[in-house]
PDB file of C-alpha atoms in Angstrom:
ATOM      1  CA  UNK A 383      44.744  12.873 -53.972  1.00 94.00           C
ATOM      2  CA  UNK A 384      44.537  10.396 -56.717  1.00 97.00           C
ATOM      3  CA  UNK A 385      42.747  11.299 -59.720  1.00 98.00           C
ATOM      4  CA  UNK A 386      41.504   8.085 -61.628  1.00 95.00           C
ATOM      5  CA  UNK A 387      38.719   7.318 -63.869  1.00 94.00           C
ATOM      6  CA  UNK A 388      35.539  10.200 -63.814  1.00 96.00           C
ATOM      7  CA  UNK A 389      37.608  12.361 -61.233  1.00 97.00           C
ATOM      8  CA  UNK A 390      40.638  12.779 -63.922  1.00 97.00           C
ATOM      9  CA  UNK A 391      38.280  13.469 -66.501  1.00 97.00           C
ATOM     10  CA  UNK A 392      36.615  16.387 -63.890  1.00 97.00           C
ATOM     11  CA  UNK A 393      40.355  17.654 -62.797  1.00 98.00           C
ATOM     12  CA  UNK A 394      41.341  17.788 -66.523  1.00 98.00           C
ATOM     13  CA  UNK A 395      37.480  19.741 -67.925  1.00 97.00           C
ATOM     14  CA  UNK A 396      37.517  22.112 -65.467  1.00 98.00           C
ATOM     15  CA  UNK A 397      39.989  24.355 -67.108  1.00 98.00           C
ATOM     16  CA  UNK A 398      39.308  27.584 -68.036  1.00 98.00           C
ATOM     17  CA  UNK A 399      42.143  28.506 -70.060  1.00 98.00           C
ATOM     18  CA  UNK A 400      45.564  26.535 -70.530  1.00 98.00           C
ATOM     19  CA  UNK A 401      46.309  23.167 -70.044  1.00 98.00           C
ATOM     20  CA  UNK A 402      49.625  22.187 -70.648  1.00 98.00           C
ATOM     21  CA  UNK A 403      51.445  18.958 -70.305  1.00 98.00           C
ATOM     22  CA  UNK A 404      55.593  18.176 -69.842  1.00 98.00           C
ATOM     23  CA  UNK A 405      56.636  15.044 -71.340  1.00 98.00           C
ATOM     24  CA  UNK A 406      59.685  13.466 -70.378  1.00 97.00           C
ATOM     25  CA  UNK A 407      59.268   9.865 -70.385  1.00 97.00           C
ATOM     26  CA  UNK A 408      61.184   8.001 -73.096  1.00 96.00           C
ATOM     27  CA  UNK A 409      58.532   5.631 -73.368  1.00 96.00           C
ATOM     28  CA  UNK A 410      54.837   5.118 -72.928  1.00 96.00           C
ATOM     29  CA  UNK A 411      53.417   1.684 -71.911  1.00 94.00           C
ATOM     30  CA  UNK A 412      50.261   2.489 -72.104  1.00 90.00           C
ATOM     31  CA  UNK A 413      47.622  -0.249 -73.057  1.00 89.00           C
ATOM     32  CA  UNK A 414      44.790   1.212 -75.083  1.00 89.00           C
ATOM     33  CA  UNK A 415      47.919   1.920 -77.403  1.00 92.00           C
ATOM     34  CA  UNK A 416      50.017  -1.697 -77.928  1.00 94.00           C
ATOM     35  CA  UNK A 417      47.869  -2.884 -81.154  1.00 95.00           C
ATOM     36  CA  UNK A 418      48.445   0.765 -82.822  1.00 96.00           C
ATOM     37  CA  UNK A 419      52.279   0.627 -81.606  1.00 97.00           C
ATOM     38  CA  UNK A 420      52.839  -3.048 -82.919  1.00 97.00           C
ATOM     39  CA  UNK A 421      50.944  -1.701 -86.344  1.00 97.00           C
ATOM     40  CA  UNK A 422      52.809   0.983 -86.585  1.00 98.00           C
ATOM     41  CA  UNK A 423      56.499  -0.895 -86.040  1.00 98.00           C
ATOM     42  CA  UNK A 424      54.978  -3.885 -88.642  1.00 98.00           C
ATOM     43  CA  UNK A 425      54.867  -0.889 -90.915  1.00 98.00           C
ATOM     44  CA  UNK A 426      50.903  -1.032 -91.738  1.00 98.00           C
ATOM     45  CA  UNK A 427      48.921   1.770 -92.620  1.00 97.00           C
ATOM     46  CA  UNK A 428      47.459   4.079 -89.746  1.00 96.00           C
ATOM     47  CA  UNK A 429      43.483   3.671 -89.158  1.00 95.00           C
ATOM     48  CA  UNK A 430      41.542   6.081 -90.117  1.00 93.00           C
ATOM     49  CA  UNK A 431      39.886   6.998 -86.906  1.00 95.00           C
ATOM     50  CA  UNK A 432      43.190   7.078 -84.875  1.00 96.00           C
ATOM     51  CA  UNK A 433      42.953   8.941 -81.359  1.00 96.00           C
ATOM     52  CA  UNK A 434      40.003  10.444 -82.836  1.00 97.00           C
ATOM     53  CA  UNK A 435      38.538  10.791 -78.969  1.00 96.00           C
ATOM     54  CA  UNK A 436      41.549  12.669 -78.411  1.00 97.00           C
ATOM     55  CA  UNK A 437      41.121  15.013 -80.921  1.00 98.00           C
ATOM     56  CA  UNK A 438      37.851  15.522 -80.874  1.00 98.00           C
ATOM     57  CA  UNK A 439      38.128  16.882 -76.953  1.00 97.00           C
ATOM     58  CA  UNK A 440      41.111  18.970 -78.104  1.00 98.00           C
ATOM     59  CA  UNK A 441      38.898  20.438 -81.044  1.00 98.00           C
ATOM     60  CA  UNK A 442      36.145  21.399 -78.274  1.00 98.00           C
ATOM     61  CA  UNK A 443      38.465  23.007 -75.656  1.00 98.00           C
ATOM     62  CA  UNK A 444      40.145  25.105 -78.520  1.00 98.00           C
ATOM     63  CA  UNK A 445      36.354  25.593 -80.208  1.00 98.00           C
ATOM     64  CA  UNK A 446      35.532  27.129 -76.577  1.00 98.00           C
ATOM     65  CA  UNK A 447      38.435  29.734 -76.407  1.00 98.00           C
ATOM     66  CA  UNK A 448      40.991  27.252 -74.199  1.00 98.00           C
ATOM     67  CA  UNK A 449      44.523  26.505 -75.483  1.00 98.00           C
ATOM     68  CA  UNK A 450      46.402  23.111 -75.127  1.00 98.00           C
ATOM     69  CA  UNK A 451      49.644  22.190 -75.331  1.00 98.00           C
ATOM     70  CA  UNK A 452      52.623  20.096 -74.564  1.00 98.00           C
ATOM     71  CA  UNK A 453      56.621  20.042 -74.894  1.00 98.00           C
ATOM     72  CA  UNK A 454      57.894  16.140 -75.642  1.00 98.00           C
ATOM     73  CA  UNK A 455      61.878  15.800 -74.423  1.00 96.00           C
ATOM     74  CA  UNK A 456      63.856  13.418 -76.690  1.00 96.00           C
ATOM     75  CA  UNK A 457      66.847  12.169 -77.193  1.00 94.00           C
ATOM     76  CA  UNK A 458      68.351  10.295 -80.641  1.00 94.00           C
ATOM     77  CA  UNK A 459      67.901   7.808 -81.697  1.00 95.00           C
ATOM     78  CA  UNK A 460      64.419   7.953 -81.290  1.00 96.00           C
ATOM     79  CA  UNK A 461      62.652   5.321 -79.301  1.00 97.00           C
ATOM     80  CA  UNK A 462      60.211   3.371 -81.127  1.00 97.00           C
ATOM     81  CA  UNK A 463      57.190   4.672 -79.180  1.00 97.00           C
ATOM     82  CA  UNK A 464      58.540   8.278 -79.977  1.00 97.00           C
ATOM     83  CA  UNK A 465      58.280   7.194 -83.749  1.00 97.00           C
ATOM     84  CA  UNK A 466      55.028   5.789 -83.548  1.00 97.00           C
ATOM     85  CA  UNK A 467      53.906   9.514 -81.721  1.00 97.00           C
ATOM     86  CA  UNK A 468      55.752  11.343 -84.688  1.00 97.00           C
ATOM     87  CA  UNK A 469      54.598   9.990 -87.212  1.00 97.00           C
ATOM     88  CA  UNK A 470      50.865   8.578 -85.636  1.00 97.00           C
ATOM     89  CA  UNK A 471      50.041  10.689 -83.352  1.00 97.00           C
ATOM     90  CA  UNK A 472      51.360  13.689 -83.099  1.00 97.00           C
ATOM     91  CA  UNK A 473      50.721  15.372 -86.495  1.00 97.00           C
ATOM     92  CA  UNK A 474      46.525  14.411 -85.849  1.00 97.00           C
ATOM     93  CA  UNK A 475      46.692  16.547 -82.308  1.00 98.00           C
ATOM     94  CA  UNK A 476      48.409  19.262 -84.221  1.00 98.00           C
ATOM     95  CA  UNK A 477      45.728  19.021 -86.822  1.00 98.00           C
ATOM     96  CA  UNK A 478      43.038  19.396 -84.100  1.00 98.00           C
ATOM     97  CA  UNK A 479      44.585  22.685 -82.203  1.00 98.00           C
ATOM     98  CA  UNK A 480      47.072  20.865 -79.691  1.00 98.00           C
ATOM     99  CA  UNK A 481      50.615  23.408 -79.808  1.00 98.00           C
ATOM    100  CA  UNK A 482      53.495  20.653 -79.138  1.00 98.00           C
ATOM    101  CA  UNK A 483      56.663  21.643 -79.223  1.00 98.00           C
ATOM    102  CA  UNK A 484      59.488  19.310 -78.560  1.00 98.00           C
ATOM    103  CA  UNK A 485      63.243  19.168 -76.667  1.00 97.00           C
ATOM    104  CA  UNK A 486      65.620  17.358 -78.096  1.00 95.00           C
ATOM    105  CA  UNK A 487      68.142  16.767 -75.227  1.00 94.00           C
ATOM    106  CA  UNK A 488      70.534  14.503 -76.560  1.00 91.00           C
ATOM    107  CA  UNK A 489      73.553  16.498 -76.707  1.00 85.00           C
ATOM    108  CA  UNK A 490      72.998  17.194 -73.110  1.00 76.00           C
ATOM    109  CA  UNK A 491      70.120  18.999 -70.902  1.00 69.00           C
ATOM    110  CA  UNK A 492      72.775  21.931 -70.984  1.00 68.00           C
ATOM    111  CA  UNK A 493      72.108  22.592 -67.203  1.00 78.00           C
ATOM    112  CA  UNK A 494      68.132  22.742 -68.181  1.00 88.00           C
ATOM    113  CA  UNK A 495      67.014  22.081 -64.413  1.00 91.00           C
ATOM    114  CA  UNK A 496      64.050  20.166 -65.805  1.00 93.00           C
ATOM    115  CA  UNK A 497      62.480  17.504 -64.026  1.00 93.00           C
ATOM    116  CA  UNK A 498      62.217  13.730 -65.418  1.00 93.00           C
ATOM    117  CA  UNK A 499      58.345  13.432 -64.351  1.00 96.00           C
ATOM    118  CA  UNK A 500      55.800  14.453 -66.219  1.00 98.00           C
ATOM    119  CA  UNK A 501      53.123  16.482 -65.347  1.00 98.00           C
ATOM    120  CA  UNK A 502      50.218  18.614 -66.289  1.00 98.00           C
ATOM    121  CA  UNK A 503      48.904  22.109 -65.334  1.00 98.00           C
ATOM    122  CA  UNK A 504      46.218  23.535 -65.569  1.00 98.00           C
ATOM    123  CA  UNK A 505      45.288  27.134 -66.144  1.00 98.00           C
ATOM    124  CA  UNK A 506      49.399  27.827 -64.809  1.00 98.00           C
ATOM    125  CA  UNK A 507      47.187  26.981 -61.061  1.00 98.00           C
ATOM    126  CA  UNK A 508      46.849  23.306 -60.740  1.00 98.00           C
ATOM    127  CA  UNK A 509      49.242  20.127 -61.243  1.00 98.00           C
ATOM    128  CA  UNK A 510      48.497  16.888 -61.795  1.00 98.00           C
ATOM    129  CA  UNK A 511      51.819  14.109 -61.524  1.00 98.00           C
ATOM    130  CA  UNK A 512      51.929  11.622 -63.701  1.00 98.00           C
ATOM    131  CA  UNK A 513      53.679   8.311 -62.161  1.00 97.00           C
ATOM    132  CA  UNK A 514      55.788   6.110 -64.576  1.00 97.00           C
ATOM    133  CA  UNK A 515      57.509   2.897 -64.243  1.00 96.00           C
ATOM    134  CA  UNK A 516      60.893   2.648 -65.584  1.00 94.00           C
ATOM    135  CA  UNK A 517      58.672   0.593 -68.837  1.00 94.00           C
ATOM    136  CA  UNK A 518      56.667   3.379 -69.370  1.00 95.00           C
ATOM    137  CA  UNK A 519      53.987   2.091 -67.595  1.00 95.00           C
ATOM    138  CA  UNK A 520      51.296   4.775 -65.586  1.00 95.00           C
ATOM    139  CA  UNK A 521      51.183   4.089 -62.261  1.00 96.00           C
ATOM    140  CA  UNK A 522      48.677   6.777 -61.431  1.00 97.00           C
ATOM    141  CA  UNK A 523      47.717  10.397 -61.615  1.00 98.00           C
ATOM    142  CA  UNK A 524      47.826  12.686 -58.611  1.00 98.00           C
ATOM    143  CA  UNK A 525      46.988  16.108 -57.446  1.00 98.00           C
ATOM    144  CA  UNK A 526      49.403  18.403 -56.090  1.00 97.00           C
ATOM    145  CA  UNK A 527      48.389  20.832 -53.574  1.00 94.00           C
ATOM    146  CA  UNK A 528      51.795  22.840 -53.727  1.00 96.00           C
ATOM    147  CA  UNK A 529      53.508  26.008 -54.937  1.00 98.00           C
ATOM    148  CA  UNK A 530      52.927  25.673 -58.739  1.00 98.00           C
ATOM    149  CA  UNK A 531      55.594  27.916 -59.265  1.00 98.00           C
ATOM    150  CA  UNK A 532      58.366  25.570 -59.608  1.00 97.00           C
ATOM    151  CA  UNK A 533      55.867  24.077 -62.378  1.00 98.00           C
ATOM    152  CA  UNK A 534      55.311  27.670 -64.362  1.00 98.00           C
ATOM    153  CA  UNK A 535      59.063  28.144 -64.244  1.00 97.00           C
ATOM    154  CA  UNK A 536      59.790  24.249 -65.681  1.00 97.00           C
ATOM    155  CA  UNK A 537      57.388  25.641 -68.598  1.00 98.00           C
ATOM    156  CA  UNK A 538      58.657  28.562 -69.448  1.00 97.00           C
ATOM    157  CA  UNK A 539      62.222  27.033 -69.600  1.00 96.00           C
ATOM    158  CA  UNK A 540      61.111  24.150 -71.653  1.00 97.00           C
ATOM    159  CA  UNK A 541      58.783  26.215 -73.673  1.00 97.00           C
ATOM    160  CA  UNK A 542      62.103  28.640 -74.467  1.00 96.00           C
ATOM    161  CA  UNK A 543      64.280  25.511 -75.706  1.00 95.00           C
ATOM    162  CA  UNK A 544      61.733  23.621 -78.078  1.00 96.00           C
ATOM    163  CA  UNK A 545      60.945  23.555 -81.525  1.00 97.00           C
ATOM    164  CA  UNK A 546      57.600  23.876 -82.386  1.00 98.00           C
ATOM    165  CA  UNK A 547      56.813  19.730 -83.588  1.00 98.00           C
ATOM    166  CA  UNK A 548      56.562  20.703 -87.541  1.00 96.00           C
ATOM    167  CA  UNK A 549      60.284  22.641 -87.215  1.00 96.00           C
ATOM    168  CA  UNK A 550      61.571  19.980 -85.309  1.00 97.00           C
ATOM    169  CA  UNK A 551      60.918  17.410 -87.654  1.00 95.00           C
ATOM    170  CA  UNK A 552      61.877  19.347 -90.713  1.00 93.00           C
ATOM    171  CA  UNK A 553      65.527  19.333 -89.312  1.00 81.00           C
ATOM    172  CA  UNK A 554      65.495  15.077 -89.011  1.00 80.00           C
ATOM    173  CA  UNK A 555      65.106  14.931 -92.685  1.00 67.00           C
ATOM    174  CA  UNK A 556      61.707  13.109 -91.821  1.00 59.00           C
TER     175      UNK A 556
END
């Protein structure tokens, strides 16, 4: 089933306790974003109220007792849309409760059998796929009815090899 629009926002709400995200794509094309990106690369300041929707939602799920996190694979150089998250956006989600960690693949996946799609789940029950576009562009968002368990295990393997975001960054000099 394809979740779009009021029926994503529904599928994403209804958790009770966890949602957690894997992040593999190099690149987001996403186009609520291009003016902050293009800001951001023309080295002007960040707005005030960036993603403040965004953190505002993650404020009430953690207010309410639910966690929410993510793990980010990179590789260096950084692309510029993983700049733009590290220094833009990422440190503003931390600041509102988000836990995202980040693996830094580029001396190899070391036999990590981690998928390249991203996904969400959802109280370790439900998935959502995300569909990319080599550009980074979403395609669309879809419910998966299967075994989650191939999901829980991608977590806990990606979970083991990241750095929390702040640790991460401390080691690029940044």
């Amino acid at each position: 089933m394809l979740l779009d629009g009021a029926d994503w926002r529904r599928f994403f709400d209804a958790f009770e306790r966890e949602a957690w995200r894997f992040e593999a794509q190099p690149t987001y094309t996403m186009p609520r974003e291009q003016e902050n990106v293009a800001r951001f690369l023309r080295g002007e300041d960040r707005p005030a109220d960036h993603n403040a929707r965004w953190h505002e939602r993650v404020r009430g799920f953690v207010q309410s007792g639910r966690r929410i996190g993510r793990v980010r694979i990179v590789r260096q150089p950084l692309t510029d849309y993983q700049r733009y998250q590290f220094a833009w956006g990422i440190p503003g989600n931390i600041a509102a409760g988000e836990d995202i960690r980040v693996l830094d693949v580029t001396q190899g996946s070391h036999g990590l059998p981690l998928p390249g799609q991203d996904w969400w789940m959802f109280d370790e029950a439900r998935i959502a796929r995300l569909n990319f576009r080599p550009d980074g562009t979403q395609i669309n968002r879809e419910a998966y009815g299967g075994d989650p368990a191939p999901n829980q295990e991608w977590k806990r393997i990606a979970l083991t090899h990241a750095l929390p975001f702040e640790e991460y960054v401390k080691g690029l000099g940044v």
